[in-house]
GROMACS .gro file of C-alpha atoms in nm:
model
  156
    1MET     CA    1   2.435  -2.579  -5.950
    2LYS     CA    2   2.569  -2.723  -5.629
    3GLY     CA    3   2.723  -2.388  -5.539
    4GLN     CA    4   2.400  -2.197  -5.596
    5THR     CA    5   2.196  -2.447  -5.391
    6LYS     CA    6   2.447  -2.436  -5.108
    7GLU     CA    7   2.447  -2.055  -5.113
    8MET     CA    8   2.062  -2.039  -5.112
    9LEU     CA    9   2.051  -2.286  -4.821
   10GLU     CA   10   2.301  -2.075  -4.623
   11ILE     CA   11   2.095  -1.759  -4.686
   12PHE     CA   12   1.776  -1.941  -4.583
   13LEU     CA   13   1.940  -2.062  -4.258
   14LEU     CA   14   2.072  -1.712  -4.190
   15VAL     CA   15   1.722  -1.565  -4.231
   16VAL     CA   16   1.564  -1.832  -4.007
   17VAL     CA   17   1.826  -1.790  -3.731
   18SER     CA   18   1.798  -1.409  -3.749
   19THR     CA   19   1.418  -1.432  -3.721
   20ILE     CA   20   1.442  -1.660  -3.417
   21ILE     CA   21   1.695  -1.432  -3.244
   22LEU     CA   22   1.482  -1.125  -3.319
   23THR     CA   23   1.166  -1.292  -3.186
   24ILE     CA   24   1.336  -1.401  -2.862
   25SER     CA   25   1.489  -1.057  -2.804
   26LEU     CA   26   1.153  -0.884  -2.860
   27TYR     CA   27   0.989  -1.120  -2.610
   28VAL     CA   28   1.257  -1.051  -2.348
   29ILE     CA   29   1.231  -0.674  -2.397
   30SER     CA   30   0.850  -0.674  -2.375
   31SER     CA   31   0.843  -0.892  -2.061
   32ASN     CA   32   1.094  -0.659  -1.888
   33LYS     CA   33   0.876  -0.361  -1.979
   34SER     CA   34   0.573  -0.505  -1.799
   35ASP     CA   35   0.785  -0.583  -1.491
   36THR     CA   36   0.915  -0.227  -1.494
   37GLU     CA   37   0.562  -0.088  -1.521
   38LYS     CA   38   0.453  -0.300  -1.221
   39LEU     CA   39   0.752  -0.176  -1.023
   40VAL     CA   40   0.672   0.187  -1.104
   41VAL     CA   41   0.311   0.135  -0.993
   42ASP     CA   42   0.428  -0.028  -0.668
   43VAL     CA   43   0.667   0.258  -0.594
   44TYR     CA   44   0.390   0.511  -0.662
   45GLN     CA   45   0.144   0.330  -0.434
   46ASN     CA   46   0.401   0.294  -0.155
   47ASP     CA   47   0.481   0.665  -0.178
   48ARG     CA   48   0.110   0.745  -0.167
   49ALA     CA   49   0.066   0.529   0.145
   50ASN     CA   50   0.368   0.688   0.315
   51THR     CA   51   0.246   1.040   0.234
   52ALA     CA   52  -0.102   0.960   0.364
   53LEU     CA   53   0.040   0.818   0.688
   54ILE     CA   54   0.266   1.118   0.745
   55GLU     CA   55  -0.028   1.351   0.688
   56TYR     CA   56  -0.241   1.139   0.925
   57TYR     CA   57   0.029   1.172   1.193
   58TYR     CA   58   0.036   1.552   1.178
   59LYS     CA   59  -0.325   1.643   1.093
   60LYS     CA   60  -0.477   1.830   1.389
   61VAL     CA   61  -0.844   1.808   1.484
   62PRO     CA   62  -0.966   2.155   1.596
   63PRO     CA   63  -1.163   2.095   1.917
   64SER     CA   64  -0.898   1.879   2.082
   65LYS     CA   65  -0.576   2.020   1.931
   66ARG     CA   66  -0.449   1.663   1.910
   67ASN     CA   67  -0.338   1.501   1.590
   68THR     CA   68  -0.538   1.219   1.441
   69MET     CA   69  -0.276   0.953   1.519
   70GLN     CA   70  -0.286   1.049   1.889
   71MET     CA   71  -0.663   1.019   1.875
   72LEU     CA   72  -0.631   0.678   1.710
   73GLY     CA   73  -0.395   0.578   1.992
   74ASP     CA   74  -0.649   0.695   2.251
   75ALA     CA   75  -0.926   0.502   2.074
   76VAL     CA   76  -0.712   0.186   2.066
   77LEU     CA   77  -0.617   0.229   2.432
   78LEU     CA   78  -0.979   0.281   2.541
   79LYS     CA   79  -1.117   0.033   2.284
   80GLU     CA   80  -1.379   0.293   2.190
   81LYS     CA   81  -1.479   0.446   1.858
   82THR     CA   82  -1.565   0.782   2.015
   83VAL     CA   83  -1.321   0.952   2.252
   84ASN     CA   84  -1.432   1.231   2.488
   85TYR     CA   85  -1.176   1.505   2.542
   86GLY     CA   86  -1.378   1.710   2.794
   87PHE     CA   87  -1.570   1.937   2.557
   88GLY     CA   88  -1.912   1.890   2.715
   89ASP     CA   89  -2.087   1.567   2.631
   90VAL     CA   90  -1.964   1.568   2.273
   91GLY     CA   91  -1.684   1.327   2.196
   92VAL     CA   92  -1.468   1.308   1.887
   93ASN     CA   93  -1.568   1.017   1.665
   94VAL     CA   94  -1.222   0.884   1.582
   95SER     CA   95  -1.369   0.599   1.380
   96LYS     CA   96  -1.551   0.842   1.150
   97LEU     CA   97  -1.238   1.059   1.110
   98THR     CA   98  -1.028   0.754   1.026
   99TYR     CA   99  -1.278   0.610   0.779
  100GLU     CA  100  -1.324   0.945   0.602
  101TYR     CA  101  -0.951   1.011   0.578
  102LEU     CA  102  -0.844   0.665   0.461
  103ASP     CA  103  -1.145   0.631   0.226
  104THR     CA  104  -1.040   0.960   0.067
  105ASN     CA  105  -0.677   0.853   0.026
  106PHE     CA  106  -0.712   0.485  -0.066
  107GLY     CA  107  -1.073   0.447  -0.175
  108VAL     CA  108  -1.373   0.290  -0.009
  109ASP     CA  109  -1.325  -0.078   0.072
  110LYS     CA  110  -0.948  -0.065  -0.001
  111TRP     CA  111  -0.779  -0.044   0.341
  112HIS     CA  112  -0.758  -0.216   0.678
  113VAL     CA  113  -0.585  -0.107   1.001
  114SER     CA  114  -0.477  -0.375   1.246
  115VAL     CA  115  -0.314  -0.340   1.589
  116PRO     CA  116  -0.240  -0.700   1.693
  117SER     CA  117  -0.104  -0.618   2.040
  118ALA     CA  118  -0.431  -0.445   2.134
  119ASN     CA  119  -0.669  -0.680   1.948
  120PHE     CA  120  -0.799  -0.381   1.757
  121GLU     CA  121  -0.903  -0.366   1.392
  122TRP     CA  122  -1.067  -0.107   1.171
  123GLY     CA  123  -1.150  -0.097   0.807
  124TYR     CA  124  -1.263  -0.339   0.545
  125LYS     CA  125  -1.205  -0.709   0.492
  126ILE     CA  126  -0.867  -0.790   0.339
  127PRO     CA  127  -0.914  -0.967   0.004
  128GLU     CA  128  -0.785  -1.320  -0.026
  129LYS     CA  129  -0.671  -1.269  -0.386
  130GLY     CA  130  -0.477  -0.984  -0.537
  131ARG     CA  131  -0.187  -0.769  -0.426
  132VAL     CA  132  -0.209  -0.639  -0.068
  133ARG     CA  133   0.052  -0.392   0.059
  134ALA     CA  134   0.130  -0.355   0.428
  135SER     CA  135   0.274  -0.042   0.587
  136THR     CA  136   0.394  -0.037   0.946
  137ILE     CA  137   0.255   0.240   1.163
  138ILE     CA  138   0.370   0.339   1.511
  139ILE     CA  139   0.072   0.433   1.725
  140PRO     CA  140   0.141   0.676   2.012
  141ILE     CA  141   0.005   0.488   2.312
  142PRO     CA  142   0.173   0.547   2.647
  143SER     CA  143   0.309   0.231   2.803
  144ASP     CA  144   0.483   0.155   3.132
  145ASP     CA  145   0.752  -0.063   2.976
  146GLY     CA  146   0.841   0.184   2.698
  147LYS     CA  147   0.748  -0.052   2.416
  148LEU     CA  148   0.610   0.091   2.095
  149THR     CA  149   0.265  -0.005   1.976
  150ILE     CA  150   0.298  -0.122   1.619
  151GLY     CA  151   0.007  -0.140   1.381
  152LYS     CA  152  -0.028  -0.231   1.016
  153LEU     CA  153  -0.206  -0.046   0.740
  154PHE     CA  154  -0.307  -0.284   0.462
  155THR     CA  155  -0.401  -0.134   0.125
  156TRP     CA  156  -0.501  -0.296  -0.200
   0.00000   0.00000   0.00000
């Protein structure tokens, strides 16, 4: 009898320990999966932001033959939303171009452009809660000292 009881107790302990180990390993695997999914989403959103910025750098606006980033630089330099390039009295509304482009790429109310050195900001209010990503943008503004004008694109 003692042998059978001891054997049953050992089997019971083996089952309990195996169950605990299995439960812990499943928890670890599932928590790593959610972290991996978040990382994949972050990489995708960073790639999307980089692609949008590269396209914004090289997109030409027909009447001026300047790219949109140069126009943004002119708007920041002049502290104006509309920049006149000498085509009669009609100026190019850089603010409208920027809002339309970034709204299309990131969604309405999901981006903010800030140029701290020029005290210049465009876009929507940055949320206090949630994940906000910042991308550095170099704005082509001529300067006497050769310094680059750095801006930030915040997306959420």
